């Protein structure tokens, strides 16, 4: 929720009398469903029951199942199975998204592998491979041979512009 004034379906806002009226049940029935753990509403600071829209819809489901002849223990089991089913649907949705991403990455990897295989085949036919450089490396010929250790001096590199100054001095 982006604002404190927005409410979700899980916001506990209805007192027991309003929830009873919206669900078509007696307040005492709502209390017994709460004691049995069928529908557990939120609580206010004074410990009064506060039902959400989702709770009211759940109460209607309990009432429907009861009218169809399902006893309260059966209703409790049905509700638990429906919750488990929703949880598994969420997991399946996450896994489906992850599989789609992995398929995309696999296709990209296969394309790179095919390109490299083609380059290797053309190299065998006499062509040379062009080295691929990452963005962190400077452009220039690739280094060959062992690199000097950190405490060993490397080859002397003229300072920027030093070559131009000596050339300018020689041209006069």
Coordinates of C-alpha atoms in Angstrom, one line a residue:
X1 CA 0.0 0.0 0.0
X2 CA 1.3 3.4 -0.9
X3 CA -0.7 5.5 1.5
X4 CA -2.0 5.0 5.0
X5 CA -5.6 5.7 3.7
X6 CA -5.6 2.8 1.2
X7 CA -6.9 -0.5 2.5
X8 CA -6.4 -4.0 1.2
X9 CA -8.9 -6.9 1.4
X10 CA -7.0 -8.0 4.6
X11 CA -7.4 -4.8 6.5
X12 CA -9.4 -5.6 9.7
X13 CA -12.0 -2.9 9.8
X14 CA -15.5 -4.4 10.5
X15 CA -16.7 -4.9 14.0
X16 CA -18.5 -8.2 14.7
X17 CA -22.0 -6.8 14.2
X18 CA -21.2 -5.4 10.7
X19 CA -19.3 -8.6 9.7
X20 CA -22.3 -10.7 10.9
X21 CA -24.7 -8.6 8.8
X22 CA -22.4 -8.7 5.7
X23 CA -22.0 -12.5 6.0
X24 CA -25.6 -13.2 6.9
X25 CA -24.7 -15.0 10.2
X26 CA -25.4 -14.3 13.8
X27 CA -22.6 -12.6 15.9
X28 CA -22.6 -15.6 18.2
X29 CA -21.9 -17.9 15.3
X30 CA -18.9 -15.7 14.3
X31 CA -17.6 -16.0 17.9
X32 CA -17.9 -19.8 17.8
X33 CA -16.1 -19.9 14.4
X34 CA -13.3 -17.8 15.9
X35 CA -13.0 -20.2 18.8
X36 CA -12.9 -23.2 16.5
X37 CA -10.2 -21.5 14.3
X38 CA -12.4 -21.4 11.2
X39 CA -12.2 -17.7 10.7
X40 CA -9.8 -15.8 12.9
X41 CA -10.3 -12.0 12.7
X42 CA -7.8 -9.4 13.7
X43 CA -8.0 -7.7 17.0
X44 CA -8.3 -4.0 18.0
X45 CA -6.2 -2.5 20.8
X46 CA -9.0 -3.3 23.2
X47 CA -9.0 -6.9 22.0
X48 CA -12.3 -6.5 20.1
X49 CA -12.7 -8.6 16.9
X50 CA -12.1 -6.7 13.6
X51 CA -13.0 -8.5 10.4
X52 CA -11.6 -7.9 7.0
X53 CA -13.4 -8.2 3.7
X54 CA -11.5 -11.4 3.2
X55 CA -12.8 -12.7 6.5
X56 CA -16.4 -11.8 5.5
X57 CA -16.0 -13.7 2.2
X58 CA -14.5 -16.6 4.2
X59 CA -17.6 -16.6 6.5
X60 CA -19.8 -16.8 3.5
X61 CA -17.8 -19.8 2.3
X62 CA -18.2 -21.4 5.7
X63 CA -21.9 -20.8 5.6
X64 CA -22.3 -22.2 2.1
X65 CA -20.3 -25.4 3.0
X66 CA -22.4 -25.8 6.1
X67 CA -25.7 -25.5 4.1
X68 CA -24.3 -28.2 1.8
X69 CA -24.0 -30.6 4.7
X70 CA -20.3 -30.4 5.5
X71 CA -19.6 -30.4 9.3
X72 CA -17.4 -27.9 11.0
X73 CA -14.4 -30.2 11.1
X74 CA -14.8 -30.9 7.4
X75 CA -15.1 -27.2 6.7
X76 CA -11.9 -26.6 8.7
X77 CA -10.1 -29.2 6.6
X78 CA -11.5 -27.8 3.3
X79 CA -10.3 -24.3 4.3
X80 CA -6.8 -25.6 5.2
X81 CA -6.6 -27.5 1.9
X82 CA -7.7 -24.4 0.0
X83 CA -5.0 -22.3 1.8
X84 CA -2.4 -25.0 0.9
X85 CA -3.5 -25.0 -2.7
X86 CA -3.1 -21.2 -2.9
X87 CA 0.4 -21.4 -1.4
X88 CA 1.3 -24.1 -4.0
X89 CA -0.1 -22.0 -6.8
X90 CA 2.1 -19.2 -5.8
X91 CA 5.2 -21.4 -5.7
X92 CA 4.3 -22.8 -9.1
X93 CA 4.0 -19.3 -10.5
X94 CA 7.4 -18.3 -9.1
X95 CA 8.9 -21.5 -10.5
X96 CA 7.3 -20.9 -13.9
X97 CA 8.8 -17.4 -14.0
X98 CA 12.2 -18.7 -13.0
X99 CA 12.0 -21.4 -15.7
X100 CA 11.2 -18.8 -18.4
X101 CA 14.2 -16.8 -17.3
X102 CA 16.5 -19.8 -17.3
X103 CA 15.2 -20.8 -20.8
X104 CA 16.1 -17.3 -22.0
X105 CA 19.6 -17.6 -20.5
X106 CA 20.0 -21.1 -21.9
X107 CA 19.1 -19.9 -25.4
X108 CA 21.6 -17.0 -25.1
X109 CA 24.3 -19.4 -23.9
X110 CA 23.6 -21.8 -26.8
X111 CA 23.8 -18.9 -29.3
X112 CA 27.2 -17.9 -27.9
X113 CA 28.4 -21.5 -27.9
X114 CA 27.4 -21.9 -31.6
X115 CA 29.2 -18.6 -32.5
X116 CA 32.3 -19.8 -30.7
X117 CA 32.1 -23.2 -32.4
X118 CA 31.8 -21.4 -35.8
X119 CA 34.8 -19.3 -35.0
X120 CA 36.8 -22.3 -34.0
X121 CA 35.9 -24.1 -37.3
X122 CA 36.9 -21.1 -39.3
X123 CA 40.2 -20.9 -37.4
X124 CA 41.0 -24.4 -38.4
X125 CA 40.4 -23.3 -42.0
X126 CA 43.2 -20.7 -41.7
X127 CA 41.4 -17.7 -40.2
X128 CA 42.5 -16.3 -36.8
X129 CA 40.4 -15.5 -33.9
X130 CA 39.9 -12.0 -32.7
X131 CA 40.3 -11.7 -29.0
X132 CA 37.2 -10.4 -27.2
X133 CA 38.1 -7.7 -24.7
X134 CA 36.0 -6.6 -21.7
X135 CA 35.1 -3.0 -21.1
X136 CA 37.7 -2.7 -18.3
X137 CA 40.7 -3.4 -20.5
X138 CA 42.5 -0.7 -22.5
X139 CA 42.6 -1.0 -26.2
X140 CA 46.0 -2.1 -27.5
X141 CA 47.9 -5.3 -28.3
X142 CA 47.3 -8.2 -25.9
X143 CA 50.1 -8.8 -23.5
X144 CA 52.2 -11.9 -24.0
X145 CA 54.5 -13.6 -21.6
X146 CA 54.5 -13.5 -17.8
X147 CA 53.6 -10.3 -16.0
X148 CA 56.2 -8.7 -13.7
X149 CA 55.5 -9.1 -10.0
X150 CA 54.2 -6.0 -8.2
X151 CA 57.6 -5.2 -6.7
X152 CA 59.6 -5.7 -10.0
X153 CA 59.9 -2.7 -12.3
X154 CA 58.1 -3.0 -15.6
X155 CA 59.0 -1.5 -18.9
X156 CA 59.6 2.2 -19.0
X157 CA 56.5 4.0 -20.3
X158 CA 57.0 7.6 -21.5
X159 CA 54.7 10.2 -19.9
X160 CA 51.9 11.5 -21.9
X161 CA 53.0 14.2 -24.3
X162 CA 56.8 13.5 -23.7
X163 CA 57.3 12.1 -27.1
X164 CA 55.8 15.2 -28.8
X165 CA 58.0 17.6 -26.8
X166 CA 61.2 15.8 -27.9
X167 CA 60.0 15.7 -31.5
X168 CA 59.2 19.4 -31.4
X169 CA 62.6 20.2 -30.0
X170 CA 64.3 18.1 -32.8
X171 CA 62.4 19.7 -35.7
X172 CA 63.9 23.2 -35.2

